[in-house]
Tab-separated table of C-alpha atoms and ligand atoms in Angstrom:
chain	number	residue	atom	x	y	z
A	1	UNK	CA	86.874	7.706	136.926
A	2	UNK	CA	90.639	7.420	137.396
A	3	UNK	CA	92.210	4.234	136.034
A	4	UNK	CA	95.025	2.461	137.846
A	5	UNK	CA	98.285	2.000	135.932
A	6	UNK	CA	97.590	-1.753	135.713
A	7	UNK	CA	94.376	-0.962	133.766
A	8	UNK	CA	96.547	0.220	130.884
A	9	UNK	CA	98.874	-2.736	130.987
A	10	UNK	CA	98.105	-5.891	128.953
A	11	UNK	CA	99.733	-9.097	127.818
A	12	UNK	CA	98.631	-8.464	124.230
A	13	UNK	CA	97.244	-5.429	122.387
A	14	UNK	CA	95.442	-6.299	119.135
A	15	UNK	CA	95.021	-3.365	116.755
A	16	UNK	CA	91.987	-3.637	114.458
A	17	UNK	CA	88.706	-5.476	115.040
A	18	UNK	CA	88.175	-6.539	111.434
A	19	UNK	CA	87.348	-10.215	110.892
A	20	UNK	CA	90.961	-11.288	111.486
A	21	UNK	CA	91.562	-9.150	114.609
A	22	UNK	CA	88.239	-10.379	116.020
A	23	UNK	CA	89.038	-14.032	115.317
A	24	UNK	CA	92.493	-13.639	116.902
A	25	UNK	CA	90.918	-12.096	120.016
A	26	UNK	CA	88.355	-14.936	120.055
A	27	UNK	CA	91.169	-17.527	119.745
A	28	UNK	CA	92.829	-16.077	122.870
A	29	UNK	CA	89.596	-15.533	124.795
A	30	UNK	CA	89.726	-18.719	126.843
A	31	UNK	CA	93.282	-18.178	128.056
A	32	UNK	CA	94.282	-16.209	131.123
A	33	UNK	CA	96.047	-13.624	128.983
A	34	UNK	CA	94.927	-10.025	129.425
A	35	UNK	CA	94.090	-8.766	125.954
A	36	UNK	CA	93.041	-5.325	124.645
A	37	UNK	CA	91.364	-4.988	121.250
A	38	UNK	CA	91.666	-1.467	119.845
A	39	UNK	CA	89.390	-0.456	116.977
A	40	UNK	CA	89.000	2.885	115.197
A	41	UNK	CA	85.281	2.368	114.522
A	42	UNK	CA	82.638	3.094	117.131
A	43	UNK	CA	81.221	0.216	119.202
A	44	UNK	CA	77.724	0.538	117.627
A	45	UNK	CA	79.200	0.028	114.150
A	46	UNK	CA	81.103	-3.041	115.294
A	47	UNK	CA	78.002	-4.443	116.962
A	48	UNK	CA	75.887	-3.858	113.828
A	49	UNK	CA	78.260	-4.252	110.876
A	50	UNK	CA	76.701	-2.876	107.702
A	51	UNK	CA	76.565	-4.872	104.448
A	52	UNK	CA	79.751	-3.945	102.564
A	53	UNK	CA	79.191	-5.855	99.302
A	54	UNK	CA	81.826	-8.537	100.064
A	55	UNK	CA	80.698	-12.153	99.908
A	56	UNK	CA	83.536	-14.205	101.343
A	57	UNK	CA	84.142	-17.610	99.753
A	58	UNK	CA	85.182	-19.679	102.772
A	59	UNK	CA	87.253	-22.824	102.348
A	60	UNK	CA	86.514	-25.902	104.471
A	61	UNK	CA	89.608	-25.141	106.595
A	62	UNK	CA	88.210	-21.673	107.384
A	63	UNK	CA	84.795	-23.099	108.222
A	64	UNK	CA	86.508	-25.498	110.661
A	65	UNK	CA	88.285	-22.585	112.385
A	66	UNK	CA	85.079	-20.534	112.605
A	67	UNK	CA	83.275	-23.586	113.994
A	68	UNK	CA	85.999	-24.092	116.663
A	69	UNK	CA	85.616	-20.438	117.655
A	70	UNK	CA	81.847	-20.902	117.989
A	71	UNK	CA	81.142	-18.338	115.248
A	72	UNK	CA	79.931	-20.676	112.485
A	73	UNK	CA	76.665	-21.644	114.146
A	74	UNK	CA	75.790	-18.003	114.850
A	75	UNK	CA	75.723	-17.204	111.130
A	76	UNK	CA	72.142	-17.750	109.892
A	77	UNK	CA	71.751	-20.642	107.423
A	78	UNK	CA	70.079	-18.237	104.968
A	79	UNK	CA	73.409	-16.349	104.758
A	80	UNK	CA	75.402	-19.451	103.782
A	81	UNK	CA	75.406	-20.087	100.037
A	82	UNK	CA	77.088	-23.285	98.793
A	83	UNK	CA	79.516	-23.013	95.908
A	84	UNK	CA	79.114	-26.187	93.848
A	85	UNK	CA	81.431	-25.258	91.014
A	86	UNK	CA	83.221	-22.496	89.160
A	87	UNK	CA	83.869	-21.735	85.529
A	88	UNK	CA	86.452	-19.471	83.985
A	89	UNK	CA	85.788	-17.714	80.686
A	90	UNK	CA	88.196	-15.816	78.461
A	91	UNK	CA	87.057	-12.880	76.264
A	92	UNK	CA	84.389	-13.750	73.712
A	93	UNK	CA	85.427	-17.430	73.487
A	94	UNK	CA	82.597	-19.866	74.204
A	95	UNK	CA	85.047	-22.211	75.969
A	96	UNK	CA	84.861	-22.460	79.797
A	97	UNK	CA	87.268	-24.129	82.230
A	98	UNK	CA	85.097	-25.907	84.809
A	99	UNK	CA	86.060	-26.743	88.378
A	100	UNK	CA	83.418	-28.822	90.147
A	101	UNK	CA	83.060	-30.259	93.614
A	102	UNK	CA	83.550	-34.055	93.368
A	103	UNK	CA	80.091	-35.637	93.173
A	104	UNK	CA	81.012	-38.554	95.399
A	105	UNK	CA	81.574	-36.507	98.575
A	106	UNK	CA	78.462	-34.332	98.080
A	107	UNK	CA	80.183	-31.363	99.744
A	108	UNK	CA	80.400	-27.978	98.028
A	109	UNK	CA	83.740	-26.441	96.994
A	110	UNK	CA	83.237	-23.756	99.625
A	111	UNK	CA	80.534	-21.585	101.179
A	112	UNK	CA	79.852	-17.922	100.449
A	113	UNK	CA	79.020	-15.779	103.479
A	114	UNK	CA	78.602	-11.968	103.563
A	115	UNK	CA	81.598	-10.328	105.250
A	116	UNK	CA	79.276	-8.414	107.604
A	117	UNK	CA	77.777	-11.702	108.891
A	118	UNK	CA	81.277	-13.083	109.642
A	119	UNK	CA	82.164	-9.871	111.506
A	120	UNK	CA	78.844	-9.958	113.344
A	121	UNK	CA	79.290	-13.588	114.489
A	122	UNK	CA	82.888	-13.047	115.627
A	123	UNK	CA	81.961	-9.864	117.458
A	124	UNK	CA	79.189	-11.720	119.325
A	125	UNK	CA	81.710	-14.382	120.399
A	126	UNK	CA	84.155	-11.743	121.622
A	127	UNK	CA	81.385	-9.930	123.551
A	128	UNK	CA	80.273	-13.163	125.261
A	129	UNK	CA	83.658	-13.580	126.958
A	130	UNK	CA	85.356	-11.506	129.662
A	131	UNK	CA	88.298	-10.990	127.346
A	132	UNK	CA	89.355	-8.952	125.407
A	133	UNK	CA	88.887	-5.449	126.717
A	134	UNK	CA	87.333	-3.542	123.818
A	135	UNK	CA	88.633	-0.023	123.202
A	136	UNK	CA	86.504	1.240	120.316
A	137	UNK	CA	86.376	4.613	118.599
A	138	UNK	CA	90.136	5.089	119.073
A	139	UNK	CA	92.892	4.759	116.470
A	140	UNK	CA	96.421	3.764	117.247
A	141	UNK	CA	98.534	6.814	116.425
A	142	UNK	CA	101.872	5.723	117.872
A	143	UNK	CA	103.549	2.398	118.606
A	144	UNK	CA	107.059	1.693	119.851
A	145	UNK	CA	108.468	-1.716	120.611
A	146	UNK	CA	111.667	-3.217	121.954
A	147	UNK	CA	112.609	-6.733	123.088
A	148	UNK	CA	111.125	-5.783	126.481
A	149	UNK	CA	107.606	-4.940	125.246
A	150	UNK	CA	105.347	-2.530	123.370
A	151	UNK	CA	103.849	0.879	124.120
A	152	UNK	CA	100.884	2.097	122.075
A	153	UNK	CA	99.257	5.558	122.090
A	154	UNK	CA	95.631	6.053	121.059
A	155	UNK	CA	94.009	9.037	119.366
A	156	UNK	CA	92.381	10.140	122.668
A	157	UNK	CA	95.815	10.324	124.317
A	158	UNK	CA	95.491	7.031	126.246
A	159	UNK	CA	98.764	5.081	126.488
A	160	UNK	CA	98.764	1.281	126.734
A	161	UNK	CA	101.625	-1.124	127.307
A	162	UNK	CA	101.882	-4.843	126.580
A	163	UNK	CA	104.314	-7.709	126.135
A	164	UNK	CA	103.168	-8.052	122.513
A	165	UNK	CA	101.325	-5.858	120.005
A	166	UNK	CA	99.569	-7.556	117.079
A	167	UNK	CA	98.574	-5.446	114.072
A	168	UNK	CA	95.395	-6.489	112.222
A	169	UNK	CA	94.565	-3.032	110.942
A	170	UNK	CA	94.102	-3.624	107.180
A	171	UNK	CA	96.367	-3.832	104.163
A	172	UNK	CA	97.444	-0.182	104.549
A	173	UNK	CA	98.117	-0.868	108.250
A	174	UNK	CA	99.131	2.360	110.054
A	175	UNK	CA	100.582	0.224	112.875
A	176	UNK	CA	102.858	-1.603	110.415
A	177	UNK	CA	104.251	1.818	109.388
A	178	UNK	CA	104.625	2.894	113.027
A	179	UNK	CA	106.589	-0.298	113.719
A	180	UNK	CA	108.937	0.575	110.854
A	181	UNK	CA	108.009	-2.476	108.788
A	182	UNK	CA	108.034	-1.811	105.053
A	183	UNK	CA	105.697	-3.409	102.514
A	184	UNK	CA	105.395	-3.927	98.781
A	185	UNK	CA	102.268	-1.928	98.001
A	186	UNK	CA	100.901	-2.380	94.522
A	187	UNK	CA	98.099	0.005	93.519
A	188	UNK	CA	96.579	-1.491	90.393
A	189	UNK	CA	94.687	1.568	89.112
A	190	UNK	CA	91.570	-0.599	88.864
A	191	UNK	CA	88.604	-0.820	91.204
A	192	UNK	CA	86.003	-3.457	91.897
A	193	UNK	CA	82.358	-2.425	91.801
A	194	UNK	CA	80.107	-4.847	93.660
A	195	UNK	CA	76.366	-5.228	94.046
A	196	UNK	CA	73.774	-7.947	94.447
A	197	UNK	CA	71.381	-8.557	91.558
A	198	UNK	CA	68.199	-10.544	91.158
A	199	UNK	CA	68.133	-12.360	87.830
A	200	UNK	CA	66.014	-14.474	85.551
A	201	UNK	CA	68.317	-17.438	84.898
A	202	UNK	CA	69.279	-20.112	87.409
A	203	UNK	CA	72.895	-19.906	88.634
A	204	UNK	CA	72.969	-23.596	89.716
A	205	UNK	CA	75.320	-22.469	92.544
A	206	UNK	CA	78.180	-22.201	90.058
A	207	UNK	CA	80.422	-19.099	90.156
A	208	UNK	CA	81.643	-17.485	86.943
A	209	UNK	CA	84.935	-15.631	86.544
A	210	UNK	CA	84.952	-13.978	83.158
A	211	UNK	CA	88.116	-12.259	81.946
A	212	UNK	CA	86.542	-10.227	79.192
A	213	UNK	CA	88.218	-7.549	77.044
A	214	UNK	CA	88.768	-4.389	79.152
A	215	UNK	CA	86.721	-5.759	82.079
A	216	UNK	CA	86.566	-8.703	84.465
A	217	UNK	CA	83.216	-9.885	85.749
A	218	UNK	CA	82.685	-12.337	88.579
A	219	UNK	CA	79.221	-13.720	89.298
A	220	UNK	CA	78.876	-15.334	92.714
A	221	UNK	CA	75.759	-17.467	93.296
A	222	UNK	CA	73.820	-16.616	96.472
A	223	UNK	CA	70.160	-17.465	97.150
A	224	UNK	CA	67.774	-18.609	94.438
A	225	UNK	CA	67.861	-16.121	91.551
A	226	UNK	CA	70.284	-13.817	93.391
A	227	UNK	CA	73.986	-13.305	92.638
A	228	UNK	CA	76.724	-10.941	93.665
A	229	UNK	CA	78.246	-9.189	90.650
A	230	UNK	CA	81.827	-7.966	90.822
A	231	UNK	CA	82.923	-5.760	87.974
A	232	UNK	CA	86.614	-4.825	87.701
A	233	UNK	CA	87.436	-1.777	85.609
A	234	UNK	CA	89.877	1.148	85.554
A	235	UNK	CA	88.999	3.275	88.611
A	236	UNK	CA	87.832	6.231	86.476
A	237	UNK	CA	85.246	3.975	84.717
A	238	UNK	CA	83.991	2.717	88.073
A	239	UNK	CA	83.509	6.330	89.256
A	240	UNK	CA	81.465	6.992	86.098
A	241	UNK	CA	79.228	3.946	86.716
A	242	UNK	CA	78.702	4.953	90.340
A	243	UNK	CA	77.167	8.227	89.179
A	244	UNK	CA	74.534	6.394	87.058
A	245	UNK	CA	70.926	6.163	88.269
A	246	UNK	CA	69.865	2.629	89.382
A	247	UNK	CA	67.928	2.127	86.163
A	248	UNK	CA	70.786	3.187	83.905
A	249	UNK	CA	73.253	1.186	85.995
A	250	UNK	CA	71.282	-2.079	85.698
A	251	UNK	CA	70.919	-1.569	81.956
A	252	UNK	CA	74.683	-1.068	81.702
A	253	UNK	CA	75.337	-4.200	83.831
A	254	UNK	CA	72.979	-6.338	81.715
A	255	UNK	CA	74.759	-5.148	78.582
A	256	UNK	CA	78.206	-5.857	80.054
A	257	UNK	CA	77.099	-9.365	81.164
A	258	UNK	CA	75.735	-9.997	77.649
A	259	UNK	CA	72.558	-11.451	79.099
A	260	UNK	CA	74.327	-14.367	80.833
A	261	UNK	CA	71.989	-14.090	83.815
A	262	UNK	CA	68.977	-12.892	81.791
A	263	UNK	CA	67.028	-9.820	82.929
A	264	UNK	CA	68.437	-8.284	86.118
A	265	UNK	CA	67.293	-5.916	88.861
A	266	UNK	CA	69.398	-4.395	91.635
A	267	UNK	CA	69.139	-6.196	94.978
A	268	UNK	CA	71.559	-4.062	97.041
A	269	UNK	CA	73.390	-0.776	97.005
A	270	UNK	CA	76.726	-0.504	95.171
A	271	UNK	CA	80.153	-0.751	96.825
A	272	UNK	CA	83.582	-0.041	95.419
A	273	UNK	CA	87.061	-1.201	96.375
A	274	UNK	CA	90.228	0.256	94.804
A	275	UNK	CA	92.479	-2.728	94.113
A	276	UNK	CA	95.701	-2.708	96.144
A	277	UNK	CA	97.837	-5.743	96.899
A	278	UNK	CA	100.378	-5.698	99.734
A	279	UNK	CA	103.085	-7.949	101.132
A	280	UNK	CA	104.833	-6.833	104.333
A	281	UNK	CA	108.624	-7.181	104.285
A	282	UNK	CA	108.503	-8.745	107.753
A	283	UNK	CA	105.555	-10.270	109.609
A	284	UNK	CA	107.101	-9.501	113.019
A	285	UNK	CA	109.308	-7.037	114.894
A	286	UNK	CA	110.579	-7.189	118.481
A	287	UNK	CA	107.422	-7.695	120.648
A	288	UNK	CA	105.184	-7.276	117.587
A	289	UNK	CA	103.513	-9.343	114.859
A	290	UNK	CA	101.303	-8.752	111.836
A	291	UNK	CA	98.257	-10.857	110.940
A	292	UNK	CA	95.571	-10.757	108.238
A	293	UNK	CA	95.702	-8.083	105.566
A	294	UNK	CA	98.301	-6.137	107.594
A	295	UNK	CA	100.725	-8.967	106.692
A	296	UNK	CA	99.384	-10.015	103.274
A	297	UNK	CA	96.783	-8.125	101.230
A	298	UNK	CA	95.685	-10.498	98.470
A	299	UNK	CA	93.989	-9.547	95.190
A	300	UNK	CA	90.347	-10.645	95.667
A	301	UNK	CA	90.192	-12.558	92.360
A	302	UNK	CA	91.213	-15.885	93.943
A	303	UNK	CA	89.077	-15.218	97.053
A	304	UNK	CA	91.778	-16.109	99.569
A	305	UNK	CA	92.551	-12.959	101.624
A	306	UNK	CA	90.412	-13.786	104.633
A	307	UNK	CA	91.115	-17.519	104.350
A	308	UNK	CA	94.852	-16.793	104.677
A	309	UNK	CA	94.211	-14.208	107.418
A	310	UNK	CA	92.127	-16.640	109.438
A	311	UNK	CA	94.775	-19.306	109.199
A	312	UNK	CA	97.545	-16.759	110.052
A	313	UNK	CA	95.770	-15.675	113.241
A	314	UNK	CA	95.294	-19.329	114.265
A	315	UNK	CA	98.985	-20.113	113.722
A	316	UNK	CA	100.031	-17.167	115.880
A	317	UNK	CA	97.367	-17.750	118.554
A	318	UNK	CA	98.299	-21.454	118.849
A	319	UNK	CA	101.988	-20.574	119.302
A	320	UNK	CA	101.151	-17.946	121.941
A	321	UNK	CA	98.753	-20.249	123.823
A	322	UNK	CA	101.336	-23.041	123.917
A	323	UNK	CA	104.037	-20.640	125.174
A	324	UNK	CA	101.693	-19.244	127.834
A	325	UNK	CA	100.649	-22.724	129.015
A	326	UNK	CA	104.306	-23.787	129.258
A	327	UNK	CA	105.221	-20.622	131.181
A	328	UNK	CA	107.382	-19.334	128.316
A	329	UNK	CA	107.602	-15.807	126.883
A	330	UNK	CA	104.573	-15.033	124.641
A	331	UNK	CA	106.730	-12.688	122.524
A	332	UNK	CA	109.706	-15.006	122.236
A	333	UNK	CA	111.685	-13.893	119.120
A	334	UNK	CA	112.205	-17.517	117.961
A	335	UNK	CA	108.488	-18.215	118.253
A	336	UNK	CA	107.621	-15.077	116.235
A	337	UNK	CA	110.266	-16.020	113.693
A	338	UNK	CA	108.705	-19.496	113.342
A	339	UNK	CA	105.269	-17.908	112.809
A	340	UNK	CA	106.668	-15.645	110.095
A	341	UNK	CA	108.477	-18.496	108.327
A	342	UNK	CA	105.397	-20.748	108.230
A	343	UNK	CA	103.127	-17.976	106.968
A	344	UNK	CA	105.624	-16.916	104.302
A	345	UNK	CA	105.985	-20.502	103.049
A	346	UNK	CA	102.259	-21.219	102.967
A	347	UNK	CA	101.079	-17.895	101.484
A	348	UNK	CA	103.819	-16.965	98.984
A	349	UNK	CA	102.736	-19.390	96.210
A	350	UNK	CA	99.120	-18.183	96.383
A	351	UNK	CA	100.072	-14.499	96.562
A	352	UNK	CA	102.516	-14.578	93.659
A	353	UNK	CA	100.394	-17.040	91.651
A	354	UNK	CA	97.351	-14.750	92.006
A	355	UNK	CA	99.352	-11.688	90.942
A	356	UNK	CA	100.662	-13.559	87.879
A	357	UNK	CA	97.118	-14.604	86.987
A	358	UNK	CA	95.912	-11.001	87.321
A	359	UNK	CA	98.715	-9.760	85.055
A	360	UNK	CA	98.030	-12.437	82.440
A	361	UNK	CA	94.251	-12.024	82.513
A	362	UNK	CA	94.105	-8.229	82.518
A	363	UNK	CA	96.516	-7.670	79.656
A	364	UNK	CA	94.971	-6.794	76.289
A	365	UNK	CA	98.079	-7.810	74.304
A	366	UNK	CA	97.425	-10.448	71.659
A	367	UNK	CA	100.150	-12.712	73.107
A	368	UNK	CA	98.516	-12.559	76.554
A	369	UNK	CA	95.069	-13.297	75.102
A	370	UNK	CA	96.403	-16.328	73.251
A	371	UNK	CA	98.386	-17.486	76.288
A	372	UNK	CA	95.336	-17.388	78.565
A	373	UNK	CA	93.188	-19.186	76.049
A	374	UNK	CA	95.857	-21.890	75.791
A	375	UNK	CA	96.207	-22.006	79.603
A	376	UNK	CA	92.463	-22.640	80.104
A	377	UNK	CA	92.374	-25.389	77.465
A	378	UNK	CA	95.516	-26.962	78.943
A	379	UNK	CA	93.971	-26.951	82.438
A	380	UNK	CA	90.699	-28.448	81.132
A	381	UNK	CA	92.538	-31.383	79.572
A	382	UNK	CA	94.604	-32.069	82.674
A	383	UNK	CA	92.183	-33.235	85.360
A	384	UNK	CA	95.055	-33.110	87.882
A	385	UNK	CA	95.074	-29.294	87.616
A	386	UNK	CA	91.295	-29.018	88.056
A	387	UNK	CA	91.321	-31.526	90.891
A	388	UNK	CA	94.231	-29.623	92.448
A	389	UNK	CA	92.215	-26.382	92.462
A	390	UNK	CA	89.197	-28.191	93.858
A	391	UNK	CA	91.305	-29.917	96.556
A	392	UNK	CA	92.935	-26.615	97.522
A	393	UNK	CA	89.499	-25.033	98.121
A	394	UNK	CA	88.249	-28.042	100.034
A	395	UNK	CA	91.321	-28.383	102.236
B	1	LIG	C1	85.893	-7.048	97.095
B	1	LIG	C2	86.560	-8.016	97.998
B	1	LIG	C3	86.181	-9.344	97.997
B	1	LIG	C4	86.820	-10.270	98.827
B	1	LIG	N1	86.461	-11.587	98.781
B	1	LIG	C5	87.115	-12.488	99.541
B	1	LIG	C6	86.795	-13.887	99.496
B	1	LIG	O1	85.898	-14.312	98.764
B	1	LIG	N2	87.495	-14.750	100.285
B	1	LIG	C7	88.485	-14.316	101.126
B	1	LIG	O2	89.093	-15.143	101.820
B	1	LIG	N3	88.803	-13.008	101.193
B	1	LIG	C8	88.162	-12.084	100.427
B	1	LIG	N4	88.498	-10.757	100.508
B	1	LIG	C9	89.556	-10.335	101.439
B	1	LIG	C10	89.020	-10.067	102.857
B	1	LIG	O3	87.922	-9.171	102.813
B	1	LIG	C11	90.146	-9.492	103.703
B	1	LIG	O4	91.254	-10.350	103.616
B	1	LIG	C12	89.745	-9.363	105.172
B	1	LIG	O5	88.714	-8.418	105.326
B	1	LIG	C13	90.930	-8.904	106.011
B	1	LIG	O6	90.523	-8.756	107.340
B	1	LIG	P1	91.417	-7.938	108.375
B	1	LIG	O7	90.708	-8.069	109.676
B	1	LIG	O8	92.842	-8.353	108.266
B	1	LIG	O9	91.393	-6.427	107.867
B	1	LIG	P2	90.156	-5.398	107.647
B	1	LIG	O10	88.910	-6.128	107.255
B	1	LIG	O11	90.697	-4.399	106.701
B	1	LIG	O12	89.935	-4.761	109.088
B	1	LIG	C14	90.869	-3.865	109.651
B	1	LIG	C15	90.252	-3.179	110.877
B	1	LIG	O13	91.246	-2.340	111.488
B	1	LIG	C16	90.666	-1.095	111.839
B	1	LIG	N5	91.747	-0.093	111.867
B	1	LIG	C17	92.442	0.403	110.819
B	1	LIG	N6	93.380	1.265	111.237
B	1	LIG	C18	93.292	1.309	112.588
B	1	LIG	C19	94.012	2.005	113.600
B	1	LIG	N7	95.031	2.844	113.318
B	1	LIG	N8	93.659	1.838	114.896
B	1	LIG	C20	92.646	1.002	115.221
B	1	LIG	N9	91.930	0.310	114.295
B	1	LIG	C21	92.262	0.453	112.995
B	1	LIG	C22	89.620	-0.855	110.744
B	1	LIG	O14	88.615	0.048	111.178
B	1	LIG	C23	89.075	-2.268	110.523
B	1	LIG	O15	87.980	-2.562	111.356
B	1	LIG	C24	87.859	-9.830	99.684
B	1	LIG	C25	88.246	-8.483	99.696
B	1	LIG	C26	87.607	-7.581	98.866
B	1	LIG	C27	88.037	-6.129	98.888
């Protein structure tokens, strides 16, 4: 069937239907704006997102946004695991820094939800509405913008135009490159190996972050007797562990965890993520903006990538919706500049703070080991620091 020229013309083209692109499209869904959502993956994969190992620790602010979008109630209760506290361990020291949810309010620090369930819920919301138009199974291979608008070409040759293009196509965003926006890309040479395990000991819904010698292990509490284990190692070591049989792999995990969770069995397949952090030099260009990991790709250790992405999409969507309601330009350069400034200010401390923490806690130098031991003890004796961390998560 032939398409009219107007079929290829939109107010906004969103590139990437990851959790942030989907939430941005959902945020705009009730407006009159004509939106296209372009995604490289096939529609069936979007409609049935596979488990990818990631358990996303959602802050209360993120839960509020998901609730406003209608996605929170779609996520089954059995996939929501409360996080009641966290402890941080250093090497073989028996000392642990504890961060707990204040008892008085009875609320957890945050809630862990599998990434695939977040994607699934947001996709259902997007499908329920007339907008956006979903163009799946096509990658963006060219994008040009000027102050007048954006033109985007897809891998099947289709050409789309819009007043604004918004890139949400991952931390290595091809659209960001096509727009000529540079980024600090930091490949850490380490990878994260993730799997779910069933274990003997109770986790009491407390997460553990253990900066051990030559490895970092995070244990995230899920259902009763089930945790997600995240093992960070040099990428070559992760490749070696991936080749192990299940039996050998579990034995190796139990040894590396030094029996902290007791006997373990595998409860999922294994997933790996090479660790790359990114910070785009600009979060906007004429008639273009970046959201989610395309703007800021956080190290997962502080569990804030999606939380920042969700808040970034809301900031941009709110500005666009206000401009559209007031009959103003939805790609107004001052508006995009304001979005960039707010995101930079709110995310820079977390991004740089996380990177500093990673450097301090992955160094094997004696000075670094002593410094991190001192830092944990210092934080434990200053309730303001622990309460600050707890308040930040509960914001
Ligand atoms: C191991 C791990 C654990 C994490 N844990 C947490 C946590 O606890 N809390 C938290 O807040 N965050 C966490 N994060 C971060 C979080 O997963 C990311 O911030 C989030 O997925 C970013 O979403 P996004 O939509 O911006 O990008 P992505 O999820 O990367 O999605 C990008 C989408 O764009 C599509 N795409 C790419 N290129 C193109 C193209 N050219 N054309 C069309 N489509 C394209 C892709 O197919 C994909 O669907 C974790 C990350 C990792 C790796």
